[in-house]
Structures are given as structure tokens and as C-alpha cells.
mmCIF file of C-alpha atoms and ligand atoms in Angstrom:
data_model
loop_
_atom_site.group_PDB
_atom_site.id
_atom_site.type_symbol
_atom_site.label_atom_id
_atom_site.label_comp_id
_atom_site.label_asym_id
_atom_site.label_seq_id
_atom_site.Cartn_x
_atom_site.Cartn_y
_atom_site.Cartn_z
ATOM 1 C CA UNK A 939 37.866 -38.420 -75.347
ATOM 2 C CA UNK A 940 36.353 -41.666 -73.952
ATOM 3 C CA UNK A 941 32.735 -42.166 -72.904
ATOM 4 C CA UNK A 942 32.401 -42.910 -69.183
ATOM 5 C CA UNK A 943 30.777 -46.324 -69.637
ATOM 6 C CA UNK A 944 30.374 -49.715 -68.020
ATOM 7 C CA UNK A 945 32.395 -51.928 -67.603
ATOM 8 C CA UNK A 946 35.160 -49.384 -68.396
ATOM 9 C CA UNK A 947 35.604 -46.264 -70.558
ATOM 10 C CA UNK A 948 34.636 -46.607 -74.239
ATOM 11 C CA UNK A 949 37.229 -45.048 -76.521
ATOM 12 C CA UNK A 950 36.090 -42.681 -79.261
ATOM 13 C CA UNK A 951 38.384 -42.608 -82.298
ATOM 14 C CA UNK A 952 39.042 -39.806 -84.770
ATOM 15 C CA UNK A 953 36.564 -41.549 -87.087
ATOM 16 C CA UNK A 954 33.152 -41.163 -85.390
ATOM 17 C CA UNK A 955 30.953 -44.125 -84.467
ATOM 18 C CA UNK A 956 27.671 -44.757 -86.276
ATOM 19 C CA UNK A 957 24.379 -44.343 -84.435
ATOM 20 C CA UNK A 958 22.274 -47.469 -85.110
ATOM 21 C CA UNK A 959 18.581 -47.068 -84.254
ATOM 22 C CA UNK A 960 16.790 -50.398 -84.145
ATOM 23 C CA UNK A 961 13.145 -50.855 -85.186
ATOM 24 C CA UNK A 962 11.575 -47.616 -83.892
ATOM 25 C CA UNK A 963 8.529 -48.405 -86.000
ATOM 26 C CA UNK A 964 4.823 -48.044 -85.369
ATOM 27 C CA UNK A 965 4.444 -51.849 -85.357
ATOM 28 C CA UNK A 966 6.276 -52.007 -82.011
ATOM 29 C CA UNK A 967 5.433 -48.748 -80.243
ATOM 30 C CA UNK A 968 1.838 -47.945 -81.206
ATOM 31 C CA UNK A 969 -1.460 -49.642 -80.365
ATOM 32 C CA UNK A 970 -2.746 -51.789 -83.238
ATOM 33 C CA UNK A 971 0.693 -52.983 -84.401
ATOM 34 C CA UNK A 972 2.585 -56.274 -84.188
ATOM 35 C CA UNK A 973 3.786 -55.733 -80.600
ATOM 36 C CA UNK A 974 0.248 -55.013 -79.464
ATOM 37 C CA UNK A 975 -1.078 -58.106 -81.294
ATOM 38 C CA UNK A 976 1.377 -60.208 -79.285
ATOM 39 C CA UNK A 977 -0.262 -58.918 -76.102
ATOM 40 C CA UNK A 978 2.366 -56.377 -75.036
ATOM 41 C CA UNK A 979 1.894 -53.000 -73.347
ATOM 42 C CA UNK A 980 3.325 -50.820 -76.111
ATOM 43 C CA UNK A 981 3.230 -47.648 -73.965
ATOM 44 C CA UNK A 982 6.309 -48.979 -72.147
ATOM 45 C CA UNK A 983 8.413 -48.507 -75.288
ATOM 46 C CA UNK A 984 7.389 -44.893 -75.816
ATOM 47 C CA UNK A 985 9.571 -43.574 -72.965
ATOM 48 C CA UNK A 986 12.742 -43.895 -75.041
ATOM 49 C CA UNK A 987 11.429 -41.866 -78.004
ATOM 50 C CA UNK A 988 12.515 -38.390 -76.748
ATOM 51 C CA UNK A 989 15.900 -39.781 -75.686
ATOM 52 C CA UNK A 990 16.524 -41.253 -79.133
ATOM 53 C CA UNK A 991 15.307 -38.023 -80.745
ATOM 54 C CA UNK A 992 18.000 -36.099 -78.815
ATOM 55 C CA UNK A 993 20.683 -38.593 -79.815
ATOM 56 C CA UNK A 994 19.554 -38.456 -83.430
ATOM 57 C CA UNK A 995 19.674 -34.652 -83.458
ATOM 58 C CA UNK A 996 23.173 -34.761 -81.930
ATOM 59 C CA UNK A 997 24.402 -37.347 -84.462
ATOM 60 C CA UNK A 998 23.032 -35.306 -87.360
ATOM 61 C CA UNK A 999 24.565 -32.066 -86.043
ATOM 62 C CA UNK A 1000 27.994 -33.659 -85.489
ATOM 63 C CA UNK A 1001 27.984 -35.608 -88.772
ATOM 64 C CA UNK A 1002 27.908 -39.156 -87.374
ATOM 65 C CA UNK A 1003 26.628 -41.810 -89.782
ATOM 66 C CA UNK A 1004 23.060 -42.779 -88.872
ATOM 67 C CA UNK A 1005 21.580 -46.194 -89.627
ATOM 68 C CA UNK A 1006 17.912 -46.954 -89.038
ATOM 69 C CA UNK A 1007 16.568 -50.497 -89.095
ATOM 70 C CA UNK A 1008 13.064 -51.746 -89.616
ATOM 71 C CA UNK A 1009 11.750 -55.307 -89.126
ATOM 72 C CA UNK A 1010 9.609 -56.090 -92.165
ATOM 73 C CA UNK A 1011 8.577 -58.887 -94.474
ATOM 74 C CA UNK A 1012 7.741 -58.875 -98.148
ATOM 75 C CA UNK A 1013 3.993 -58.695 -98.927
ATOM 76 C CA UNK A 1014 4.073 -62.285 -100.247
ATOM 77 C CA UNK A 1015 5.720 -63.406 -96.961
ATOM 78 C CA UNK A 1016 8.410 -65.259 -98.939
ATOM 79 C CA UNK A 1017 11.025 -64.048 -96.431
ATOM 80 C CA UNK A 1018 8.963 -64.975 -93.360
ATOM 81 C CA UNK A 1019 9.627 -68.494 -92.114
ATOM 82 C CA UNK A 1020 6.330 -70.290 -91.296
ATOM 83 C CA UNK A 1021 7.779 -70.974 -87.836
ATOM 84 C CA UNK A 1022 7.969 -67.202 -87.194
ATOM 85 C CA UNK A 1023 4.449 -66.537 -88.486
ATOM 86 C CA UNK A 1024 2.900 -69.358 -86.465
ATOM 87 C CA UNK A 1025 4.643 -68.444 -83.207
ATOM 88 C CA UNK A 1026 2.479 -67.346 -80.303
ATOM 89 C CA UNK A 1027 -1.164 -67.352 -79.492
ATOM 90 C CA UNK A 1028 -2.224 -64.107 -81.087
ATOM 91 C CA UNK A 1029 -5.349 -62.573 -82.512
ATOM 92 C CA UNK A 1030 -3.453 -61.332 -85.548
ATOM 93 C CA UNK A 1031 -0.314 -62.766 -87.114
ATOM 94 C CA UNK A 1032 2.398 -61.337 -89.371
ATOM 95 C CA UNK A 1033 0.752 -60.411 -92.668
ATOM 96 C CA UNK A 1034 -2.786 -60.175 -91.257
ATOM 97 C CA UNK A 1035 -4.670 -56.892 -91.654
ATOM 98 C CA UNK A 1036 -4.744 -54.700 -88.545
ATOM 99 C CA UNK A 1037 -5.856 -51.109 -87.958
ATOM 100 C CA UNK A 1038 -2.535 -49.775 -89.382
ATOM 101 C CA UNK A 1039 -2.400 -52.176 -92.336
ATOM 102 C CA UNK A 1040 -0.861 -55.643 -92.585
ATOM 103 C CA UNK A 1041 1.297 -56.459 -89.562
ATOM 104 C CA UNK A 1042 5.066 -56.259 -90.057
ATOM 105 C CA UNK A 1043 4.795 -55.929 -93.838
ATOM 106 C CA UNK A 1044 7.087 -53.598 -95.756
ATOM 107 C CA UNK A 1045 5.273 -50.551 -97.097
ATOM 108 C CA UNK A 1046 2.277 -50.739 -94.743
ATOM 109 C CA UNK A 1047 1.522 -47.600 -92.648
ATOM 110 C CA UNK A 1048 2.111 -49.497 -89.394
ATOM 111 C CA UNK A 1049 5.525 -50.688 -90.503
ATOM 112 C CA UNK A 1050 6.963 -47.191 -90.933
ATOM 113 C CA UNK A 1051 9.477 -45.644 -88.576
ATOM 114 C CA UNK A 1052 7.653 -43.281 -86.194
ATOM 115 C CA UNK A 1053 7.343 -39.656 -87.272
ATOM 116 C CA UNK A 1054 9.578 -38.324 -84.448
ATOM 117 C CA UNK A 1055 12.536 -40.423 -85.656
ATOM 118 C CA UNK A 1056 11.847 -40.513 -89.373
ATOM 119 C CA UNK A 1057 15.008 -41.024 -91.456
ATOM 120 C CA UNK A 1058 16.191 -38.027 -93.462
ATOM 121 C CA UNK A 1059 16.841 -38.464 -97.169
ATOM 122 C CA UNK A 1060 20.314 -39.991 -97.494
ATOM 123 C CA UNK A 1061 20.251 -41.791 -94.142
ATOM 124 C CA UNK A 1062 20.536 -45.553 -94.379
ATOM 125 C CA UNK A 1063 17.421 -47.603 -93.627
ATOM 126 C CA UNK A 1064 17.995 -51.336 -93.333
ATOM 127 C CA UNK A 1065 14.899 -53.462 -93.889
ATOM 128 C CA UNK A 1066 15.431 -56.741 -92.087
ATOM 129 C CA UNK A 1067 13.371 -59.934 -92.024
ATOM 130 C CA UNK A 1068 15.015 -61.218 -88.839
ATOM 131 C CA UNK A 1069 15.728 -59.958 -85.365
ATOM 132 C CA UNK A 1070 19.399 -59.218 -86.090
ATOM 133 C CA UNK A 1071 20.237 -56.397 -88.516
ATOM 134 C CA UNK A 1072 23.005 -58.408 -90.236
ATOM 135 C CA UNK A 1073 20.849 -61.390 -91.238
ATOM 136 C CA UNK A 1074 19.745 -61.194 -94.910
ATOM 137 C CA UNK A 1075 20.581 -57.474 -95.219
ATOM 138 C CA UNK A 1076 23.387 -55.448 -96.838
ATOM 139 C CA UNK A 1077 24.626 -54.091 -93.474
ATOM 140 C CA UNK A 1078 27.761 -56.250 -93.590
ATOM 141 C CA UNK A 1079 28.818 -54.456 -96.811
ATOM 142 C CA UNK A 1080 27.604 -50.992 -95.811
ATOM 143 C CA UNK A 1081 29.614 -50.593 -92.594
ATOM 144 C CA UNK A 1082 33.071 -51.168 -94.136
ATOM 145 C CA UNK A 1083 32.136 -48.768 -96.945
ATOM 146 C CA UNK A 1084 31.434 -46.114 -94.301
ATOM 147 C CA UNK A 1085 34.749 -46.919 -92.594
ATOM 148 C CA UNK A 1086 32.890 -47.429 -89.334
ATOM 149 C CA UNK A 1087 34.384 -49.600 -86.568
ATOM 150 C CA UNK A 1088 32.328 -48.410 -83.562
ATOM 151 C CA UNK A 1089 28.537 -48.603 -83.161
ATOM 152 C CA UNK A 1090 26.274 -46.792 -80.686
ATOM 153 C CA UNK A 1091 23.007 -48.702 -80.387
ATOM 154 C CA UNK A 1092 19.511 -47.543 -79.486
ATOM 155 C CA UNK A 1093 15.973 -48.755 -80.137
ATOM 156 C CA UNK A 1094 13.606 -51.590 -79.344
ATOM 157 C CA UNK A 1095 13.300 -54.108 -77.968
ATOM 158 C CA UNK A 1096 16.366 -54.375 -75.771
ATOM 159 C CA UNK A 1097 16.548 -58.142 -75.422
ATOM 160 C CA UNK A 1098 15.285 -59.072 -78.890
ATOM 161 C CA UNK A 1099 16.338 -57.029 -81.931
ATOM 162 C CA UNK A 1100 18.768 -54.720 -80.129
ATOM 163 C CA UNK A 1101 20.643 -57.456 -78.311
ATOM 164 C CA UNK A 1102 20.638 -59.779 -81.351
ATOM 165 C CA UNK A 1103 22.081 -57.019 -83.529
ATOM 166 C CA UNK A 1104 24.676 -56.084 -80.909
ATOM 167 C CA UNK A 1105 25.824 -59.694 -80.617
ATOM 168 C CA UNK A 1106 25.984 -60.062 -84.406
ATOM 169 C CA UNK A 1107 28.042 -56.859 -84.622
ATOM 170 C CA UNK A 1108 30.317 -57.898 -81.755
ATOM 171 C CA UNK A 1109 31.045 -61.218 -83.486
ATOM 172 C CA UNK A 1110 31.975 -59.292 -86.627
ATOM 173 C CA UNK A 1111 34.524 -57.183 -84.769
ATOM 174 C CA UNK A 1112 32.541 -53.991 -84.172
ATOM 175 C CA UNK A 1113 33.057 -52.168 -80.886
ATOM 176 C CA UNK A 1114 29.522 -51.619 -79.596
ATOM 177 C CA UNK A 1115 27.939 -49.487 -76.894
ATOM 178 C CA UNK A 1116 24.260 -49.702 -75.949
ATOM 179 C CA UNK A 1117 22.737 -46.421 -74.767
ATOM 180 C CA UNK A 1118 20.718 -47.595 -71.809
ATOM 181 C CA UNK A 1119 17.953 -44.977 -71.632
ATOM 182 C CA UNK A 1120 17.619 -45.058 -75.450
ATOM 183 C CA UNK A 1121 16.407 -48.642 -75.469
ATOM 184 C CA UNK A 1122 13.327 -50.237 -73.970
ATOM 185 C CA UNK A 1123 11.614 -53.566 -73.529
ATOM 186 C CA UNK A 1124 8.058 -54.706 -72.879
ATOM 187 C CA UNK A 1125 9.639 -56.527 -69.903
ATOM 188 C CA UNK A 1126 11.689 -54.323 -67.518
ATOM 189 C CA UNK A 1127 13.477 -57.331 -66.033
ATOM 190 C CA UNK A 1128 14.612 -58.455 -69.507
ATOM 191 C CA UNK A 1129 16.012 -54.994 -70.243
ATOM 192 C CA UNK A 1130 17.959 -54.979 -66.989
ATOM 193 C CA UNK A 1131 19.230 -58.513 -67.555
ATOM 194 C CA UNK A 1132 20.383 -57.599 -71.068
ATOM 195 C CA UNK A 1133 22.347 -54.600 -69.810
ATOM 196 C CA UNK A 1134 24.044 -56.784 -67.211
ATOM 197 C CA UNK A 1135 24.793 -59.567 -69.746
ATOM 198 C CA UNK A 1136 26.443 -57.112 -72.116
ATOM 199 C CA UNK A 1137 28.890 -55.689 -69.582
ATOM 200 C CA UNK A 1138 29.590 -58.930 -67.694
ATOM 201 C CA UNK A 1139 32.941 -60.672 -68.051
ATOM 202 C CA UNK A 1140 34.764 -57.455 -68.922
ATOM 203 C CA UNK A 1141 32.255 -56.390 -71.579
ATOM 204 C CA UNK A 1142 31.784 -59.700 -73.352
ATOM 205 C CA UNK A 1143 29.265 -58.122 -75.740
ATOM 206 C CA UNK A 1144 30.235 -54.454 -75.307
ATOM 207 C CA UNK A 1145 29.634 -51.337 -73.267
ATOM 208 C CA UNK A 1146 26.652 -49.509 -71.717
ATOM 209 C CA UNK A 1147 26.273 -45.802 -70.908
ATOM 210 C CA UNK A 1148 23.445 -43.276 -70.512
ATOM 211 C CA UNK A 1149 22.500 -40.774 -73.194
ATOM 212 C CA UNK A 1150 23.649 -37.617 -71.351
ATOM 213 C CA UNK A 1151 27.125 -39.089 -70.918
ATOM 214 C CA UNK A 1152 27.234 -40.231 -74.558
ATOM 215 C CA UNK A 1153 26.053 -36.878 -75.912
ATOM 216 C CA UNK A 1154 28.538 -34.908 -73.801
ATOM 217 C CA UNK A 1155 31.435 -37.121 -74.938
ATOM 218 C CA UNK A 1156 30.371 -36.877 -78.600
ATOM 219 C CA UNK A 1157 30.131 -33.096 -78.363
ATOM 220 C CA UNK A 1158 33.554 -32.802 -76.708
ATOM 221 C CA UNK A 1159 35.157 -35.134 -79.268
ATOM 222 C CA UNK A 1160 33.496 -34.189 -82.550
ATOM 223 C CA UNK A 1161 31.908 -30.801 -81.839
HETATM 224 C C1 C5J B 1156 10.562 -58.059 -81.724
HETATM 225 C C2 C5J B 1156 12.157 -56.298 -82.049
HETATM 226 N N1 C5J B 1156 10.529 -57.892 -80.403
HETATM 227 N N2 C5J B 1156 12.362 -55.215 -82.809
HETATM 228 N N3 C5J B 1156 11.271 -57.236 -82.524
HETATM 229 O O1 C5J B 1156 9.916 -58.955 -82.229
HETATM 230 O O2 C5J B 1156 12.696 -56.425 -80.975
#
């Protein structure tokens, strides 16, 4: 049963797609984190939390593989290029101490995935030093082991880590769909532009659909 998507229906196979939830961590969605230090209005990102929570509950109930990602650097910053740390004109930089611990550092309270979307034991959590989830991570080995060919993407931010990951996956042959109300950006125009870029030219990067449509199709197909 296909998902009614743009630019045309997205086929669901007998083997279910994986739900990939990008960087739903306190550092991006809560005041006092990395996103806030860069001068963004983090409240904008919070609107997609209940949507992703519904998708996550559906994926768990239907037995879809779930992959969470988290942008993080080692405490010694050995995996953080100086060019990334120096970027921007911010009060606090990656590795500096903020109200939720050191910004964007693995193991700090502010780097954790938010409580509402916390991974269950056994779910895969990819810790990534870059914007894309394939760069310097084991994701490239994990997906073939799961037998997954199709990815449903959600998370933040649409035009940075979500789009980078979707493009990386598309180049590796994965058939990707971005769930449009399950992703958000600090910049509404960038979100909209990303959605349009993905579906342009016959779906040059993949497909886009809303969460109700995705959930209904998943329930009909795998329920
Ligand atoms: C950013 C992300 N925006 N998760 N990271 O730096 O999109």
C-alpha cells in the first residue's frame, strides 16, 4: 500500500522502512543549548515534538526499526574541526559550559535526546560529529544488517542535519521520505525551500508526506 506523497506515491515494501529521527536533543530544542547559543528561537522547533512522538509510538507498535541520531563531540573535541568550533559570532561555542553542561558534548545533560522521544533500550542511537548521519558513524554498516532499503525521516533541523542525512542516504541508494510536519527549522523559509528541493525534478532527493498520511499507510500495510 503506497503512501500518498509528493511528487508521486511512495511504495511500501513487505520489509518495513526504518524511522530515522534526527537530533531531537535538548541542545537544539531547549533554551540554554547549542541552538540557543547561536541566537536561534528554539521554541520554533518544539512544534514537531508531539508529531514525532506519535510516529515513534506507531513505529514501535508496528515493529519498524527505529534509529535516533544525536550530534555530539568527544569531550576532548578531537572530532570537532576547529573550523566548526570557531564558526559564528556566539556567546558560547561547542565545548563551552552552558546551563545544561558543555555545549554539544557527548554525555552532557544538554546533549541528551529529549525525554518525550527518549530511545528505548535496544533502539539504535547514532552519535555523529557532523551534520550528516553517515559521516564518521557506523550507520552505513547498520542499515544493510537491518535489511532496510527505505527510510522515513523526521527531526531537526530540516535544512541542516535532516537534509544532509537525506542526501547522504539518497546517494547511497536508500529510498527516502521526509515527514513534513515531523521536521522543523529555526527558519520557516528554509524548511519550505528544503521540502520543495527534495521533491523537485521528479523527487531528486526523495519524497515528502504529512504524518497522518504516513501513519495511516503504515497501519494499513503493517498493522
Ligand atoms: C544544526 C542540526 N543545525 N541538527 N544541527 O547545527 O541540524
